[in-house]
Each structure stands twice: as structure tokens, then as C-alpha cells.
Tab-separated table of C-alpha atoms in Angstrom:
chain	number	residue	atom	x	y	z
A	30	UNK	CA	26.439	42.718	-15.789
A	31	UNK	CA	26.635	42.069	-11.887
A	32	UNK	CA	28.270	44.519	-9.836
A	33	UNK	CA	29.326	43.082	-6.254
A	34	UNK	CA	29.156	45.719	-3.482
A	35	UNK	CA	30.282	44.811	0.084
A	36	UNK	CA	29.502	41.044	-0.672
A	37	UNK	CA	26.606	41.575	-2.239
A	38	UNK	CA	25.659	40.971	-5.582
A	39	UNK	CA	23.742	43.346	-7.273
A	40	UNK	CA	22.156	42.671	-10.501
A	41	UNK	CA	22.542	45.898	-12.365
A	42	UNK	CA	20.609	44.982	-15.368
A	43	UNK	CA	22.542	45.922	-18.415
A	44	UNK	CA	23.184	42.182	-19.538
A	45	UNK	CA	19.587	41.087	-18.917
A	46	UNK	CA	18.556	40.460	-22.508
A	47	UNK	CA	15.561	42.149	-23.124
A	48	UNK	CA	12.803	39.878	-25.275
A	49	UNK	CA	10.055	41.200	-27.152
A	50	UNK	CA	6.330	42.013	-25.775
A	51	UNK	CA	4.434	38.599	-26.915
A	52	UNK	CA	0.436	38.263	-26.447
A	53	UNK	CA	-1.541	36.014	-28.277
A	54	UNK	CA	-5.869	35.417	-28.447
A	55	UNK	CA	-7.567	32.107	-29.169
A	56	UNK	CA	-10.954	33.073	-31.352
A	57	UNK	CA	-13.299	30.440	-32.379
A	58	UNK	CA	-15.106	32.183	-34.986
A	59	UNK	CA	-18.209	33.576	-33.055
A	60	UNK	CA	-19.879	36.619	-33.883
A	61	UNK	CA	-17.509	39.297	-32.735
A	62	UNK	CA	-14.489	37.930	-32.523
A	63	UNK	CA	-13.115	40.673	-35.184
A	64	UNK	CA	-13.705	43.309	-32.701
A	65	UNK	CA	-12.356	41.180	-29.978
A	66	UNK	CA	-9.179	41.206	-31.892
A	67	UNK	CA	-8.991	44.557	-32.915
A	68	UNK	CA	-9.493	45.315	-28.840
A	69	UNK	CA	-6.745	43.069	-27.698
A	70	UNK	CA	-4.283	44.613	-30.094
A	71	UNK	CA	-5.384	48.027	-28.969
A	72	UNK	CA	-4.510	46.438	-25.707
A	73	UNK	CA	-1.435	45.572	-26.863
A	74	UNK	CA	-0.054	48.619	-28.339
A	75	UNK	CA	-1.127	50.163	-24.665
A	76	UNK	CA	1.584	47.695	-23.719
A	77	UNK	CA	3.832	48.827	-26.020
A	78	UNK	CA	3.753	52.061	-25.064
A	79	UNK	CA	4.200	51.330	-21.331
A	80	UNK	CA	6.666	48.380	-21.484
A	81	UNK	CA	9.021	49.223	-24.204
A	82	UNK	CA	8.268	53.229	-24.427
A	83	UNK	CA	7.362	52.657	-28.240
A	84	UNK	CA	6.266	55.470	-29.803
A	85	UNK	CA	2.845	54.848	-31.771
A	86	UNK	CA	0.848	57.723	-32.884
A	87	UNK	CA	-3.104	57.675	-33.580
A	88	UNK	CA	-2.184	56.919	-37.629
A	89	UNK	CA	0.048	54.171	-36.797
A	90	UNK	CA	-2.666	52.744	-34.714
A	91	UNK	CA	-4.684	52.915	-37.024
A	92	UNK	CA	-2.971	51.011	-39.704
A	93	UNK	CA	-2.159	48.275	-37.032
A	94	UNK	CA	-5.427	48.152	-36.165
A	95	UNK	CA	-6.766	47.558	-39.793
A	96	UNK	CA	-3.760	44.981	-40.683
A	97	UNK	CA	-5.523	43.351	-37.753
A	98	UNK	CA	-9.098	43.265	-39.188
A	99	UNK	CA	-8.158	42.483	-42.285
A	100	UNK	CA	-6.116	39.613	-41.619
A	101	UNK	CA	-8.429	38.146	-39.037
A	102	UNK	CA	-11.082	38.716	-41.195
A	103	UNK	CA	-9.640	36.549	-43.785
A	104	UNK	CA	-9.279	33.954	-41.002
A	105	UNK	CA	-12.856	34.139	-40.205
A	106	UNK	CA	-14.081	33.616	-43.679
A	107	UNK	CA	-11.809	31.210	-45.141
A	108	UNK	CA	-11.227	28.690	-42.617
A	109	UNK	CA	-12.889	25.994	-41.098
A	110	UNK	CA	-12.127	26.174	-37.195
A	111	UNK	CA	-10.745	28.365	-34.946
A	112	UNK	CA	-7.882	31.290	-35.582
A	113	UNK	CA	-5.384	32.329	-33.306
A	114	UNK	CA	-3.967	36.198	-33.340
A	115	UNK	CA	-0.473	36.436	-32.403
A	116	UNK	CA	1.272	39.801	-31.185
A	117	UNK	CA	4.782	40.513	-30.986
A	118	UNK	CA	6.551	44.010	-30.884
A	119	UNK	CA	8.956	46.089	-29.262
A	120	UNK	CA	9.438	49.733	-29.495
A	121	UNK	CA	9.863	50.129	-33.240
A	122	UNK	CA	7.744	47.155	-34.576
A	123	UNK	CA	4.940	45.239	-34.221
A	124	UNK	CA	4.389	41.717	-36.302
A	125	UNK	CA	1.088	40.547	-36.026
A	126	UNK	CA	0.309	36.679	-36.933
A	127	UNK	CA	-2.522	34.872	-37.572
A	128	UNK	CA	-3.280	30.828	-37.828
A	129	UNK	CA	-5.702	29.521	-39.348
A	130	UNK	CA	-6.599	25.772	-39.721
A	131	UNK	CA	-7.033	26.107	-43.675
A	132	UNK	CA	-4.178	25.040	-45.806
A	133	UNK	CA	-5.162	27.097	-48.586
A	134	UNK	CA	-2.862	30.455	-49.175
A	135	UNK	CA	-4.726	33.534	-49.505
A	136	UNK	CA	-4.309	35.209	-53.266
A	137	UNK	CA	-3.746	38.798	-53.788
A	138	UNK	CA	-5.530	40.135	-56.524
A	139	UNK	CA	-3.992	43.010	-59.021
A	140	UNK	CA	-5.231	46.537	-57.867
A	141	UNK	CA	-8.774	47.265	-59.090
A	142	UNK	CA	-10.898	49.603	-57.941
A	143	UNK	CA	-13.822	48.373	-59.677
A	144	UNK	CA	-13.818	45.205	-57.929
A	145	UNK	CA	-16.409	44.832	-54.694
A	146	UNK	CA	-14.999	42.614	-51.808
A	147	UNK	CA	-11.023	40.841	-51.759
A	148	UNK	CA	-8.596	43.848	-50.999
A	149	UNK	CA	-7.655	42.397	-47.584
A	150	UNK	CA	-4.575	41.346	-48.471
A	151	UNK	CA	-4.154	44.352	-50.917
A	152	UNK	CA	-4.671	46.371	-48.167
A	153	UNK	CA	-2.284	44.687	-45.966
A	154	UNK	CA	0.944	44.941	-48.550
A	155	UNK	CA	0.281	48.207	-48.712
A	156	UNK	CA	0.449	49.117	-44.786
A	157	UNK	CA	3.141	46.482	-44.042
A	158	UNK	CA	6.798	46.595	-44.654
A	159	UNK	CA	7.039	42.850	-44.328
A	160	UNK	CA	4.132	40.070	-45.644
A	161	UNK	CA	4.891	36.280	-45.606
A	162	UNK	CA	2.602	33.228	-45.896
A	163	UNK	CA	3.363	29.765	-45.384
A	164	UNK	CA	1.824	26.369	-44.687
A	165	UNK	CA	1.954	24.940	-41.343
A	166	UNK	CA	0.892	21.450	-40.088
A	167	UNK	CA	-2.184	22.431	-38.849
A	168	UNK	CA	-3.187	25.208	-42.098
A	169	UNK	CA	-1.339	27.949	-42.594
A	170	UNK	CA	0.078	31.256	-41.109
A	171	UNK	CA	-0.077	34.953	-42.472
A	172	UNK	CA	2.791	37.417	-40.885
A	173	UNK	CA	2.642	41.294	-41.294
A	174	UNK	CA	5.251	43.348	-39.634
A	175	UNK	CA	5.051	46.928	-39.411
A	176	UNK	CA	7.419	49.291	-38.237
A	177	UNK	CA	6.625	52.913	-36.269
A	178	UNK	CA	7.584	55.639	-37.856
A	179	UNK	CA	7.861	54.304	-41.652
A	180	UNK	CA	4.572	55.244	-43.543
């Protein structure tokens, strides 16, 4: 909405749509490029908090946090070439992306506690209220969104 005052036009603000916080991180696979990621979403949520006055508590944090690892993690192992980490939120979600350059889908294995090793994406259906994988011309794409507030 513009309001004009006098002659002057004042932008007031309330029309300006208002588009979600977007970062995203280029890793190439190098020794500590999982913490790197973890950091920049850290980073991110700061943002969050500052930008959009989204509420995230230490547990939610957390969670985001470990979606993170685990997803980049998978990235790291199981492609060939670099991964990209892609952040997107607003006050009451985050959805956190990552490309990799292998065309293989990840597979979720049945719950077993017995089993050493491949929870990742166990892990990450069970934090996230959204999961989707698909194929993308360059490999493929894993999406987790997770809302504040919802455990």
C-alpha cells in the first residue's frame, strides 16, 4: 500500500510481499565440510531469529542441526562431486535441501536397532514433517522441512 502525504509518496510497507530467508553453501567434499554446514545453518537460524522473529528454541536447533548432518552426510558419502546445502525458512519453518551429483535415491531401511551405520534417513523422517526425493539433471535432491513448534 502507498499512502501519498502532501505530494509525497510514502511507501508504507503493508503490500511489500515478504519472501522467505534463502542461503545456500557450495561444499566440495573436503574434510570438514559437515561441520561447515552444520555452522552455516546455525548461522542461519541466527537469521531467522533476527529477520523474521522466528521462534527456535535450543531442541529445535538441535533437530535442525542434525537433519543437517545427516543429510549432508549422506551427500558426502554417496556422491561423486560436490554437494550444495540449501536453506530456506521463515518464522515457522525451515526446509533444508541438499544436491548431490549422484542419481541414485537414498533407501530407508525398516527400524532396527541392531543394525550399525544407515539411520540417516531414518533419523531424518522422524524429525521432519515433510521428506521428498527426486532426480534432477545433474543427480538428485533430498528436501526436509521442519516446522517450529511441532515435535
Amino acid at each position: 500500500m502507498i499512502e501519498h502525504v502532501g505530494g509525497a509518496v510514502i511507501p508504507t510497507g503493508f503490500d511489500v510481499p515478504v519472501e522467505p530467508l534463502r542461503r545456500a553453501a557450495h561444499y566440495t567434499g573436503e574434510p570438514g565440510c559437515i561441520a561447515e554446514a552444520r555452522s552455516f545453518a546455525a548461522l542461519f537460524l541466527g537469521r531467522l531469529r533476527t529477520e523474521w522473529c522466528a521462534t527456535i528454541d535450543e531442541a529445535t536447533e538441535d533437530k535442525v542441526l542434525l537433519v543437517v548432518s545427516e543429510l549432508v552426510t549422506n551427500a558426502d558419502r554417496h556422491s561423486n562431486g560436490p554437494y550444495i546445502l540449501d536453506l530456506e525458512g521463515t518464522d515457522d519453518a525451515v526446509t533444508i535441501c541438499v544436491y548431490d551429483s549422484s542419481s541414485a535415491l537414498p533407501r530407508r531401511f525398516p527400524r532396527d536397532p541392531e543394525r550399525v551405520g544407515r539411520h540417516g534417513l531414518e533419523i531424518v523422517h522422524a524429525l521432519a514433517a515433510e521428506v521428498y526425493v527426486e532426480r534432477v539433471p545433474v543427480g538428485k535432491r533430498v528436501r526436509a522441512v521442519m516446522r517450529f513448534g511441532v515435535g
